[in-house]
Amino acid sequence: MSPQLPPLPLDPTCSPLQIDPHAQVSDCHDALTFLAQHPLVDGARIALWGLSLSGAVVLAAAALDPRVAAVIALAPTARLDIAPAQRAAILQQAPDDRVARVTSDGPPAYTPMAAVADGSNLAGLPIDARPVRELQRRSPHFSNRFTVQTAYRLVHWSVVDLLPHIRCPVMVVAPELDAMAPPARQRAEVFDALGGEKRFEVMEGKGHWD
């Protein structure tokens, strides 16, 4: 039996969960700039690694910055297939939220990160509900939600058109049992679009968060 982990000491006063993959790409470039100037770092050998959405973020960062020496993208979500009804709901709620926050200075609007029953959410992401339940169990401060503005940013997230511009070596790692980004989709959508040195690996018996 695996040992029980202590509750996560999260701060209940922290900012609401907001995800902006475009800003994260810029953050990667800032990190490269910082690391390349460090005396203990070889600036010509800096690689990027990312999982899930972050796997796509590091691919975009490599496409837009030739300083990246290599990339390991684990289960990257290169684009999101958001159903028309969900897209319409996001594009309706996002401006309403902006107006409400300006006119009343109220809190941001939220949407569930994952519905515990089936893993669905406003952004159309098939997030596995198991890790969400585990976070809820381990931390009394964890809230199963992100902002509507996060969903708005994810509506137009895609790195597909950037992939042919990557010139550094790339390893794409696909979990065999990944329901969010199945290996066949990762190979066709990500790996086959890469033009440079590349390698594709399948992790047998593993899911998206394993």
Short mmCIF file of N, CA, C and O in Angstrom, two decimals, residues 4 39 75 84 92 155 159 171 183-184 204:
data_model
loop_
_atom_site.label_atom_id
_atom_site.label_comp_id
_atom_site.label_asym_id
_atom_site.label_seq_id
_atom_site.Cartn_x
_atom_site.Cartn_y
_atom_site.Cartn_z
N GLN A 4 0.28 7.44 2.72
CA GLN A 4 -0.64 8.55 2.60
C GLN A 4 0.12 9.87 2.64
O GLN A 4 0.95 10.09 3.52
N PRO A 39 26.20 31.62 -15.11
CA PRO A 39 27.55 31.09 -15.33
C PRO A 39 27.65 29.57 -15.27
O PRO A 39 28.60 28.99 -15.80
N ALA A 75 2.54 13.95 -23.99
CA ALA A 75 1.08 14.06 -24.18
C ALA A 75 0.65 15.49 -24.50
O ALA A 75 -0.24 16.04 -23.85
N PRO A 84 -19.19 23.38 -30.87
CA PRO A 84 -19.78 24.70 -31.16
C PRO A 84 -20.62 25.26 -30.02
O PRO A 84 -20.54 26.46 -29.72
N GLN A 92 -19.90 33.89 -24.93
CA GLN A 92 -20.94 34.70 -24.32
C GLN A 92 -20.58 35.07 -22.89
O GLN A 92 -20.74 36.23 -22.47
N VAL A 155 -9.98 28.82 -26.10
CA VAL A 155 -10.78 28.70 -27.32
C VAL A 155 -9.90 28.81 -28.56
O VAL A 155 -10.06 28.07 -29.53
N VAL A 159 -1.19 25.03 -31.58
CA VAL A 159 0.21 25.16 -32.02
C VAL A 159 0.46 24.42 -33.32
O VAL A 159 1.60 24.33 -33.77
N MET A 171 11.32 15.10 -29.00
CA MET A 171 10.79 13.80 -28.63
C MET A 171 9.34 13.98 -28.19
O MET A 171 9.06 14.78 -27.30
N PRO A 183 -2.38 8.25 -28.62
CA PRO A 183 -1.13 8.17 -29.39
C PRO A 183 -1.30 8.38 -30.88
O PRO A 183 -0.49 9.06 -31.52
N ALA A 184 -2.38 7.81 -31.47
CA ALA A 184 -2.58 7.98 -32.91
C ALA A 184 -2.77 9.45 -33.28
O ALA A 184 -2.26 9.93 -34.30
N GLU A 204 3.76 2.40 -22.50
CA GLU A 204 2.77 1.33 -22.41
C GLU A 204 2.09 1.31 -21.04
O GLU A 204 2.74 1.46 -20.00
#
